[in-house]
CSV table of C-alpha atoms in Angstrom, one decimal:
chain,number,residue,atom,x,y,z
O,39,MET,CA,-28.0,44.5,36.7
O,40,LYS,CA,-24.2,44.1,36.2
O,41,LEU,CA,-22.9,41.2,34.1
O,42,LYS,CA,-21.0,39.9,37.2
O,43,ASN,CA,-24.3,39.7,39.2
O,44,LYS,CA,-26.1,38.1,36.3
O,45,ILE,CA,-23.5,35.4,36.0
O,46,HIS,CA,-23.6,34.8,39.8
O,47,LEU,CA,-27.4,34.7,40.0
O,48,TRP,CA,-28.1,32.5,36.9
O,49,SER,CA,-25.3,30.1,37.5
O,50,THR,CA,-26.4,29.7,41.2
O,51,LEU,CA,-30.1,29.1,40.2
O,52,LEU,CA,-29.0,26.6,37.5
O,53,MET,CA,-26.9,24.7,40.0
O,54,LEU,CA,-29.7,24.7,42.6
O,55,LEU,CA,-32.1,23.4,39.9
O,56,ILE,CA,-29.7,20.6,39.0
O,57,LEU,CA,-29.2,19.6,42.6
O,58,VAL,CA,-33.0,19.6,43.3
O,59,VAL,CA,-33.6,17.4,40.3
O,60,LEU,CA,-30.8,15.1,41.3
O,61,MET,CA,-32.0,14.8,44.8
O,62,LEU,CA,-35.6,14.1,43.7
O,63,VAL,CA,-34.4,11.3,41.4
O,64,ILE,CA,-32.4,9.8,44.2
O,65,TYR,CA,-35.3,10.0,46.7
O,66,PHE,CA,-38.0,8.5,44.5
O,67,THR,CA,-35.7,5.8,43.1
O,68,PHE,CA,-34.7,4.7,46.7
O,69,SER,CA,-38.3,4.9,48.0
O,70,ARG,CA,-39.6,2.8,45.0
O,71,LEU,CA,-36.8,0.2,45.7
O,72,ALA,CA,-37.5,0.1,49.4
O,73,TYR,CA,-41.3,-0.4,49.0
O,74,SER,CA,-40.7,-3.1,46.3
O,75,THR,CA,-38.3,-5.0,48.6
O,76,GLU,CA,-40.8,-5.0,51.4
O,77,VAL,CA,-43.5,-6.3,49.1
O,78,LYS,CA,-41.3,-9.1,47.8
O,79,GLN,CA,-40.3,-10.1,51.4
O,80,LEU,CA,-44.0,-10.2,52.3
O,81,GLU,CA,-44.8,-12.4,49.3
O,82,THR,CA,-42.2,-14.9,50.4
O,83,GLU,CA,-43.6,-15.0,53.9
O,84,VAL,CA,-47.2,-15.4,52.6
O,85,GLU,CA,-46.1,-18.3,50.4
O,86,THR,CA,-44.7,-20.0,53.5
O,87,ILE,CA,-47.9,-19.3,55.5
O,88,VAL,CA,-50.1,-20.7,52.7
O,89,THR,CA,-48.0,-23.8,52.5
O,90,LYS,CA,-48.1,-24.4,56.3
O,91,PHE,CA,-51.9,-23.7,56.4
O,92,ASN,CA,-52.8,-26.0,53.6
O,93,THR,CA,-50.6,-28.9,55.0
O,94,THR,CA,-51.6,-28.4,58.7
O,95,PRO,CA,-55.3,-29.4,59.3
O,96,SER,CA,-56.8,-27.6,62.2
O,97,GLU,CA,-60.3,-27.2,63.6
O,98,ASP,CA,-59.4,-23.6,64.6
O,99,PRO,CA,-57.5,-21.9,61.8
O,100,LYS,CA,-57.1,-18.8,63.9
O,101,THR,CA,-54.7,-20.6,66.1
O,102,VAL,CA,-52.5,-21.6,63.2
O,103,LEU,CA,-52.7,-18.2,61.5
O,104,ARG,CA,-52.0,-16.2,64.7
O,105,ALA,CA,-48.5,-17.8,64.8
O,106,TYR,CA,-47.7,-16.2,61.4
O,107,VAL,CA,-49.0,-12.7,61.9
O,108,PRO,CA,-46.1,-10.3,60.9
O,109,ALA,CA,-44.9,-7.6,63.2
O,110,ASN,CA,-47.0,-4.5,62.8
O,111,GLY,CA,-49.3,-6.5,60.4
O,112,LEU,CA,-52.5,-8.5,60.1
O,113,ILE,CA,-54.0,-11.5,58.5
O,114,LYS,CA,-57.5,-11.5,57.0
O,115,VAL,CA,-59.4,-14.4,55.3
O,116,VAL,CA,-62.2,-13.5,53.0
O,117,LYS,CA,-64.4,-15.3,50.5
O,118,GLY,CA,-65.9,-12.8,48.2
O,119,ASN,CA,-66.7,-9.8,50.4
O,120,VAL,CA,-67.4,-12.0,53.4
O,121,GLU,CA,-64.8,-12.2,56.2
O,122,LEU,CA,-64.5,-15.9,57.3
O,123,ILE,CA,-62.8,-15.1,60.5
O,124,PRO,CA,-62.2,-11.8,62.4
O,125,ASP,CA,-58.9,-10.1,61.5
O,126,ILE,CA,-55.8,-11.4,63.3
O,127,GLN,CA,-53.8,-8.2,63.9
O,128,ASP,CA,-50.7,-7.1,65.8
O,129,PRO,CA,-51.8,-5.1,68.8
O,130,GLN,CA,-50.1,-2.0,67.3
O,131,VAL,CA,-52.3,-2.1,64.2
O,132,THR,CA,-55.7,-0.6,64.7
O,133,ILE,CA,-56.9,0.1,61.2
O,134,ASP,CA,-59.7,-1.8,59.4
O,135,PHE,CA,-57.9,-3.2,56.3
O,136,PRO,CA,-60.2,-3.5,53.3
O,137,ALA,CA,-61.3,-6.9,52.0
O,138,GLU,CA,-61.4,-5.8,48.3
O,139,LEU,CA,-58.0,-5.2,46.7
O,140,GLU,CA,-57.3,-4.4,43.0
O,141,GLU,CA,-54.0,-6.2,42.9
O,142,ASN,CA,-52.6,-9.4,44.4
O,143,SER,CA,-49.7,-7.5,46.0
O,144,GLY,CA,-48.6,-3.9,46.4
O,145,THR,CA,-48.7,-1.0,48.8
O,146,LEU,CA,-51.7,0.8,50.2
O,147,LYS,CA,-52.0,4.0,52.2
O,148,LEU,CA,-54.5,3.9,55.0
O,149,GLU,CA,-55.0,6.7,57.6
O,150,ASN,CA,-51.7,8.3,56.6
O,151,GLU,CA,-49.8,5.1,57.0
O,152,TRP,CA,-48.4,2.9,54.2
O,153,PHE,CA,-49.0,-0.9,54.2
O,154,ALA,CA,-47.5,-3.7,52.1
O,155,TYR,CA,-50.1,-6.4,51.3
O,156,VAL,CA,-50.2,-9.8,49.5
O,157,LYS,CA,-53.4,-11.7,48.6
O,158,ALA,CA,-53.1,-15.5,48.1
O,159,PRO,CA,-55.7,-18.4,47.7
O,160,VAL,CA,-55.9,-21.0,50.5
O,161,ILE,CA,-58.1,-24.1,51.1
O,162,TRP,CA,-60.4,-23.3,53.9
O,163,THR,CA,-61.7,-25.7,56.5
O,164,ASP,CA,-64.9,-26.3,54.5
O,165,GLY,CA,-62.8,-27.3,51.4
O,166,GLU,CA,-63.7,-24.1,49.6
O,167,ILE,CA,-61.1,-21.7,48.2
O,168,ALA,CA,-60.7,-18.5,50.2
O,169,ASP,CA,-58.4,-15.5,49.9
O,170,MET,CA,-55.8,-14.9,52.6
O,171,ILE,CA,-54.7,-11.2,52.8
O,172,VAL,CA,-51.5,-10.5,54.7
O,173,ALA,CA,-50.6,-6.9,55.3
O,174,GLN,CA,-47.6,-5.3,57.1
O,175,SER,CA,-47.1,-1.7,58.2
O,176,LEU,CA,-44.3,0.2,56.3
O,177,SER,CA,-43.8,2.7,59.1
O,178,GLU,CA,-40.1,1.7,59.5
O,179,VAL,CA,-39.5,2.3,55.8
O,180,THR,CA,-41.5,5.5,55.9
O,181,GLY,CA,-39.3,6.7,58.8
O,182,ASN,CA,-36.1,5.8,56.9
O,183,LEU,CA,-37.4,7.8,53.9
O,184,ARG,CA,-38.2,10.7,56.1
O,185,THR,CA,-34.6,10.6,57.3
O,186,LEU,CA,-33.4,10.4,53.8
O,187,ARG,CA,-35.4,13.5,52.8
O,188,LEU,CA,-33.8,15.5,55.7
O,189,VAL,CA,-30.3,14.3,54.7
O,190,LEU,CA,-30.8,15.2,51.0
O,191,ILE,CA,-32.2,18.7,51.9
O,192,THR,CA,-29.3,19.3,54.3
O,193,VAL,CA,-26.8,18.1,51.7
O,194,THR,CA,-28.4,20.4,49.1
O,195,LEU,CA,-28.2,23.4,51.4
O,196,LEU,CA,-24.6,22.7,52.4
O,197,ALA,CA,-23.6,22.2,48.7
O,198,MET,CA,-25.1,25.6,47.8
O,199,ILE,CA,-22.6,27.4,50.1
O,200,PRO,CA,-19.4,26.5,48.0
O,201,ILE,CA,-21.5,26.9,44.8
O,202,ILE,CA,-22.5,30.4,45.7
O,203,LEU,CA,-18.9,31.3,46.6
O,204,SER,CA,-17.5,29.7,43.5
O,205,ASN,CA,-20.0,31.4,41.2
O,206,ALA,CA,-19.2,34.7,42.7
O,207,LEU,CA,-15.5,34.0,42.0
O,208,LEU,CA,-16.4,32.8,38.5
O,209,GLY,CA,-18.4,36.1,37.8
O,210,ARG,CA,-15.4,38.1,38.9
O,211,ILE,CA,-12.9,36.1,36.8
O,212,VAL,CA,-15.1,36.4,33.7
O,213,THR,CA,-15.9,40.1,34.1
O,214,ASN,CA,-12.5,41.4,35.3
O,215,PRO,CA,-11.0,41.4,31.8
O,216,ILE,CA,-14.1,43.1,30.4
O,217,ALA,CA,-13.9,45.7,33.2
O,218,ASN,CA,-10.2,46.2,32.4
O,219,LEU,CA,-11.1,46.6,28.7
O,220,THR,CA,-13.8,49.2,29.5
O,221,ASN,CA,-11.5,51.1,31.9
O,222,THR,CA,-8.7,51.1,29.3
O,223,MET,CA,-11.0,52.3,26.5
O,224,THR,CA,-12.3,55.0,28.9
O,225,ARG,CA,-8.7,56.2,29.6
O,226,ILE,CA,-7.9,56.1,25.9
O,227,GLN,CA,-11.0,58.2,25.2
O,228,GLY,CA,-10.0,60.7,27.9
O,229,SER,CA,-6.3,61.0,27.3
O,230,GLY,CA,-6.1,60.2,23.5
O,231,LYS,CA,-3.2,57.8,24.2
O,232,PHE,CA,-3.0,54.3,22.9
O,233,GLU,CA,-2.9,51.7,25.8
O,234,LYS,CA,-2.7,47.9,25.9
O,235,LEU,CA,-4.2,45.4,28.3
O,236,PRO,CA,-1.9,43.5,30.5
O,237,ILE,CA,-2.3,39.9,29.4
O,238,ASP,CA,-0.7,36.7,30.5
O,239,LYS,CA,1.0,35.3,27.3
O,240,GLU,CA,0.2,31.7,28.4
O,241,THR,CA,-3.5,32.3,28.6
O,242,ASP,CA,-5.2,30.9,25.5
O,243,ASP,CA,-8.8,31.0,26.4
O,244,GLU,CA,-11.5,33.3,24.9
O,245,VAL,CA,-10.7,36.1,27.4
O,246,GLY,CA,-7.0,36.0,26.6
O,247,GLN,CA,-7.8,36.0,22.8
O,248,MET,CA,-10.1,39.0,23.3
O,249,GLY,CA,-7.4,40.8,25.1
O,250,ARG,CA,-4.8,40.0,22.5
O,251,THR,CA,-7.2,41.0,19.7
O,252,PHE,CA,-7.8,44.3,21.5
O,253,ASN,CA,-4.0,44.9,21.8
O,254,GLU,CA,-3.5,44.0,18.1
O,255,MET,CA,-6.3,46.5,17.3
O,256,MET,CA,-4.6,49.2,19.4
O,257,GLU,CA,-1.3,48.5,17.6
O,258,LEU,CA,-3.0,48.8,14.2
O,259,LEU,CA,-4.8,52.0,15.3
O,260,GLU,CA,-1.5,53.5,16.7
O,261,GLU,CA,0.4,52.5,13.5
O,262,ASN,CA,-2.3,54.1,11.3
O,263,TYR,CA,-2.4,57.2,13.5
O,264,ARG,CA,1.4,57.4,13.3
O,265,LYS,CA,1.3,57.0,9.5
O,266,GLN,CA,-1.4,59.6,9.2
O,267,GLU,CA,0.6,62.1,11.2
O,268,GLU,CA,3.7,61.2,9.1
O,269,PHE,CA,1.6,61.6,5.9
O,270,VAL,CA,0.3,65.1,7.0
O,271,SER,CA,3.8,66.1,8.1
O,272,ASN,CA,5.4,65.0,4.8
O,273,ALA,CA,2.6,66.6,2.7
O,274,SER,CA,3.0,69.9,4.7
O,275,HIS,CA,6.8,69.7,4.2
O,276,GLU,CA,6.4,69.1,0.4
O,277,LEU,CA,4.0,72.0,0.1
O,278,ARG,CA,6.1,74.3,2.2
O,279,THR,CA,9.0,74.4,-0.3
O,280,PRO,CA,7.0,75.6,-3.4
O,281,LEU,CA,5.0,78.0,-1.2
O,282,THR,CA,8.3,79.5,0.1
O,283,VAL,CA,9.7,79.8,-3.5
O,284,ILE,CA,6.4,81.4,-4.6
O,285,GLY,CA,6.5,83.8,-1.6
O,286,SER,CA,10.1,84.7,-2.2
O,287,TYR,CA,9.6,85.5,-5.9
O,288,ALA,CA,6.4,87.4,-5.1
O,289,LYS,CA,8.4,89.6,-2.7
O,290,LEU,CA,11.2,90.0,-5.2
O,291,LEU,CA,8.6,91.1,-7.8
O,292,GLN,CA,7.2,93.6,-5.4
O,293,ARG,CA,10.6,95.1,-4.7
O,294,ARG,CA,12.1,95.3,-8.2
O,295,GLY,CA,10.4,92.9,-10.6
O,296,LEU,CA,8.4,95.6,-12.4
O,297,GLU,CA,11.5,97.6,-13.1
O,298,ASP,CA,13.7,94.7,-14.3
O,299,ARG,CA,12.0,92.7,-17.0
O,300,LYS,CA,14.6,89.9,-16.7
O,301,VAL,CA,13.9,89.5,-13.0
O,302,ALA,CA,10.2,89.6,-13.6
O,303,ALA,CA,10.3,86.9,-16.2
O,304,GLU,CA,12.4,84.7,-14.0
O,305,GLY,CA,10.0,85.2,-11.1
O,306,ILE,CA,6.9,84.4,-13.1
O,307,ALA,CA,8.5,81.3,-14.6
O,308,ALA,CA,9.6,80.1,-11.1
O,309,ILE,CA,6.1,80.8,-9.7
O,310,GLN,CA,4.5,78.9,-12.7
O,311,THR,CA,6.9,75.9,-12.1
O,312,GLU,CA,6.2,75.7,-8.4
O,313,THR,CA,2.5,76.0,-9.0
O,314,ASP,CA,2.6,73.1,-11.4
O,315,ARG,CA,4.5,71.1,-8.9
O,316,MET,CA,1.9,71.9,-6.2
O,317,LYS,CA,-0.9,70.9,-8.6
O,318,THR,CA,0.8,67.6,-9.3
O,319,LEU,CA,1.3,66.9,-5.6
O,320,ILE,CA,-2.2,67.8,-4.7
O,321,GLU,CA,-3.6,65.5,-7.5
O,322,GLN,CA,-1.5,62.6,-6.3
O,323,LEU,CA,-2.7,63.2,-2.7
O,324,LEU,CA,-6.3,63.3,-3.8
O,325,HIS,CA,-5.8,60.0,-5.7
O,326,ILE,CA,-4.4,58.3,-2.6
O,327,ALA,CA,-7.2,59.8,-0.4
O,328,ARG,CA,-10.0,58.6,-2.8
O,329,ARG,CA,-8.6,55.1,-3.4
O,330,SER,CA,-10.8,53.4,-0.8
O,331,GLU,CA,-13.9,55.2,-1.9
O,332,ALA,CA,-13.8,54.4,-5.6
O,333,GLN,CA,-15.7,51.3,-6.7
O,334,LEU,CA,-14.2,49.0,-9.3
O,335,GLU,CA,-15.9,48.9,-12.7
O,336,ILE,CA,-14.9,45.5,-14.0
O,337,THR,CA,-15.2,45.0,-17.8
O,338,GLU,CA,-13.5,42.7,-20.3
O,339,THR,CA,-10.9,44.2,-22.5
O,340,ASN,CA,-8.0,43.3,-24.8
O,341,LEU,CA,-4.8,44.0,-22.8
O,342,ILE,CA,-2.6,44.3,-25.8
O,343,GLU,CA,-4.8,47.0,-27.4
O,344,LEU,CA,-4.9,48.9,-24.1
O,345,LEU,CA,-1.1,48.8,-23.9
O,346,LYS,CA,-0.8,50.0,-27.5
O,347,GLN,CA,-3.0,53.0,-26.7
O,348,THR,CA,-1.0,53.8,-23.6
O,349,THR,CA,2.4,53.6,-25.1
O,350,THR,CA,1.3,55.5,-28.2
O,351,ALA,CA,0.0,58.3,-26.1
O,352,MET,CA,3.2,58.5,-24.0
O,353,GLU,CA,5.3,58.4,-27.2
O,354,THR,CA,3.4,61.3,-28.7
O,355,ALA,CA,3.4,63.3,-25.5
O,356,TYR,CA,7.1,62.9,-24.6
O,357,ASN,CA,8.7,62.1,-28.0
O,358,ARG,CA,10.4,59.1,-26.5
O,359,GLU,CA,10.7,55.5,-27.8
O,360,PHE,CA,8.2,53.1,-26.2
O,361,VAL,CA,8.4,49.4,-27.4
O,362,LEU,CA,5.6,47.0,-26.8
O,363,LEU,CA,6.7,43.3,-26.9
O,364,ALA,CA,3.9,40.7,-26.9
O,365,ALA,CA,3.7,37.2,-28.4
O,366,ASP,CA,-0.1,37.4,-28.9
O,367,SER,CA,-2.2,40.1,-30.5
O,368,THR,CA,-5.1,39.4,-28.2
O,369,VAL,CA,-5.1,38.8,-24.4
O,370,ASN,CA,-8.5,39.3,-22.9
O,371,ILE,CA,-8.8,40.2,-19.2
O,372,LYS,CA,-11.5,41.3,-16.9
O,373,THR,CA,-10.4,44.4,-14.9
O,374,ASP,CA,-11.1,48.1,-14.2
O,375,ILE,CA,-9.7,49.7,-17.4
O,376,SER,CA,-9.3,53.2,-16.0
O,377,LYS,CA,-7.4,52.0,-12.9
O,378,LEU,CA,-5.2,49.7,-14.9
O,379,LYS,CA,-4.4,52.5,-17.3
O,380,GLN,CA,-3.5,54.8,-14.4
O,381,LEU,CA,-1.2,52.1,-13.0
O,382,ILE,CA,0.6,51.7,-16.3
O,383,TYR,CA,0.9,55.4,-16.8
O,384,ILE,CA,2.5,55.8,-13.4
O,385,LEU,CA,5.1,53.0,-14.2
O,386,LEU,CA,5.8,54.5,-17.6
O,387,ASP,CA,6.1,58.0,-16.2
O,388,ASN,CA,8.5,56.7,-13.6
O,389,ALA,CA,10.6,54.9,-16.2
O,390,LEU,CA,10.6,58.1,-18.3
O,391,LYS,CA,12.0,60.2,-15.5
O,392,TYR,CA,14.9,58.0,-14.6
O,393,SER,CA,16.1,56.8,-18.0
O,394,SER,CA,17.1,58.3,-21.3
O,395,GLU,CA,17.0,55.1,-23.4
O,396,ARG,CA,14.0,53.3,-24.9
O,397,ILE,CA,11.3,52.0,-22.6
O,398,GLU,CA,9.9,48.5,-23.1
O,399,VAL,CA,6.5,47.1,-22.2
O,400,VAL,CA,6.6,43.3,-22.2
O,401,VAL,CA,3.6,41.0,-22.0
O,402,LYS,CA,4.1,37.4,-20.8
O,403,ASN,CA,1.1,35.0,-20.7
O,404,GLU,CA,2.5,31.7,-19.4
O,405,GLU,CA,1.7,30.3,-15.9
O,406,ALA,CA,0.5,33.8,-15.0
O,407,LEU,CA,-0.3,36.9,-16.9
O,408,ILE,CA,2.6,39.4,-16.4
O,409,VAL,CA,3.0,43.0,-17.7
O,410,GLN,CA,6.6,44.3,-17.4
O,411,VAL,CA,7.7,48.0,-17.7
O,412,ARG,CA,11.4,47.9,-18.3
O,413,ASP,CA,13.9,50.9,-18.5
O,414,TYR,CA,17.7,51.1,-18.9
O,415,GLY,CA,18.2,54.0,-16.7
O,416,ILE,CA,20.0,54.8,-13.4
O,417,GLY,CA,18.3,52.0,-11.4
O,418,ILE,CA,17.6,51.9,-7.8
O,419,PRO,CA,20.1,51.1,-5.0
O,420,LYS,CA,19.6,47.8,-3.2
O,421,ALA,CA,19.3,49.5,0.2
O,422,SER,CA,16.3,51.6,-1.1
O,423,LEU,CA,14.2,48.7,-2.6
O,424,PRO,CA,12.4,47.8,0.7
O,425,TYR,CA,11.1,51.4,1.0
O,426,ILE,CA,10.2,52.4,-2.5
O,427,PHE,CA,6.5,51.8,-2.0
O,428,GLU,CA,6.3,54.0,1.1
O,429,ARG,CA,4.7,57.4,0.7
O,430,PHE,CA,7.1,60.4,0.2
O,431,TYR,CA,10.2,58.0,0.0
O,432,ARG,CA,12.6,59.2,-2.6
O,433,VAL,CA,15.9,57.5,-3.5
O,434,ASP,CA,17.7,60.7,-4.1
O,435,LYS,CA,15.8,63.8,-3.0
O,436,ALA,CA,17.8,66.3,-5.0
O,437,ARG,CA,17.5,64.2,-8.2
O,438,SER,CA,13.8,63.6,-7.5
O,439,ARG,CA,13.1,67.3,-7.2
O,440,GLU,CA,14.8,67.9,-10.5
O,441,THR,CA,12.5,65.3,-12.2
O,442,GLY,CA,9.4,66.6,-10.3
O,443,GLY,CA,9.0,63.5,-8.2
O,444,PHE,CA,7.4,63.5,-4.7
O,445,GLY,CA,7.8,59.9,-3.7
O,446,LEU,CA,4.1,59.2,-4.2
O,447,GLY,CA,4.0,57.5,-7.6
O,448,LEU,CA,5.0,54.0,-6.6
O,449,SER,CA,3.0,54.2,-3.4
O,450,LEU,CA,-0.1,55.0,-5.6
O,451,ALA,CA,0.9,52.3,-8.0
O,452,LYS,CA,1.0,49.7,-5.2
O,453,GLN,CA,-2.5,50.7,-4.0
O,454,LEU,CA,-3.9,50.5,-7.5
O,455,ALA,CA,-2.4,47.0,-8.0
O,456,ASP,CA,-3.9,45.9,-4.7
O,457,ARG,CA,-7.3,47.2,-5.8
O,458,LEU,CA,-7.0,45.3,-9.1
O,459,GLY,CA,-6.0,42.0,-7.4
O,460,ALA,CA,-2.5,42.1,-8.8
O,461,LYS,CA,0.9,42.3,-7.2
O,462,LEU,CA,4.0,44.3,-8.1
O,463,GLU,CA,7.5,43.1,-8.2
O,464,ILE,CA,10.6,45.3,-8.8
O,465,GLU,CA,14.0,44.1,-10.1
O,466,SER,CA,16.6,46.8,-10.3
O,467,VAL,CA,20.4,47.2,-10.7
O,468,GLU,CA,22.1,50.6,-10.5
O,469,GLN,CA,23.2,52.0,-13.8
O,470,LEU,CA,21.6,49.0,-15.7
O,471,GLY,CA,17.9,49.7,-15.3
O,472,THR,CA,14.7,48.7,-13.5
O,473,THR,CA,11.9,46.3,-14.4
O,474,VAL,CA,8.5,46.6,-12.7
O,475,SER,CA,6.2,43.6,-13.1
O,476,ILE,CA,2.4,43.6,-12.7
O,477,ILE,CA,1.5,40.0,-12.0
O,478,PHE,CA,-2.2,39.0,-12.4
O,479,SER,CA,-3.4,35.8,-10.9
O,480,ALA,CA,-6.2,33.7,-12.2
O,481,ASP,CA,-8.7,34.7,-9.5
O,482,PHE,CA,-7.0,38.0,-8.7
O,483,ASN,CA,-6.3,36.8,-5.2
O,484,VAL,CA,-2.6,37.5,-4.8
O,485,GLU,CA,0.0,37.8,-2.1
O,486,PRO,CA,1.2,41.2,-0.9
O,487,VAL,CA,3.6,43.3,-2.9
O,488,GLN,CA,7.2,42.0,-3.0
O,489,SER,CA,10.4,43.6,-3.9
O,490,ASN,CA,13.5,41.8,-5.3
O,491,GLU,CA,16.7,42.9,-6.7
O,492,GLU,CA,18.4,41.3,-9.7
O,493,GLY,CA,21.6,39.4,-8.8
């Protein structure tokens, strides 16, 4: 059964149940009130009859009592189970009313007809106490209740008509956005194009929120798809250049390289250089691809000792001056050591490429723990700062190619910082240098990466 039909059916049944319960409550409350009112009126009349009977001596009590017989009623006088006089009844009453009654007043159903009755003590003609029973038919009240039942049933049936129509409309209103969502997803599955749901911006209910969430998800998927296409395109472009160079030198070697040793040496060197570049590019791409799969291995370590090892290794490998500036000799942190080392190596390697002066690593442990990698090189133009964390973005493509850069280092550094719960900030001025700060928070819950420029 479709959701629309389920909503229609169950909401209609629920409303019918509510109406039936409501009508039953009304009917039984009214009937109880009507019977109670009739009994109270009869009690008042019986009190008057008893007063008159006791204060009016008569040799024939039937004569006195006949004057007080209620319409559609009767008067009976008993002592024990013995009737002292024949019943005095309205001609329309033909039943034999019982002499024994459990209560002094109430209602009693005899031969499918309801009666109100009251039993009261009277002083009989012989001076003994007898019981006077006065009963009155409730046929008029029963008739009114029968009319009330018909009215309530009719009202319930008439009320169900707009309820059925409104529930059908409700089911359509609720399921239409879901049907649109299903149709849109089916179209997306068939065409491969990203589509959004048409939504009224002023709608703030759950259905509107669902539609907006779906549209936001489509925007995110489209953006990720676009970035993926761009990533593949950029990677292909970066790989095409070294492959072209390798292919050209291979053809050159085929034509004349074996005869000319100088050309052969040049070709082999170029092929070796481009192969190394391709290897570096592929390693960086693999690091980016695996970043979400790798799990963090958090351990406690001395940050100062880790930085000493890193700068010493870089100094030995590149024969350049790396200066570690830290006020304390011990700063313990809990982090993934291998990923933090990789992050620092990337920043040091970047500083190494674009500066010829010394490179400083500064540790500040004040309000927050900060590690800064500072160089005094060519710096980064202000216009490029917002884009330096994007993949394959290079400030100067020709200069980056000379240094072997692909525009992936800072992108990878940003991802590593995110994984470690730190944030990166860059301050740079052209021809003065660049400072990259790794800012650790106490709970490693930090804001997204920000970029600033000095001055």
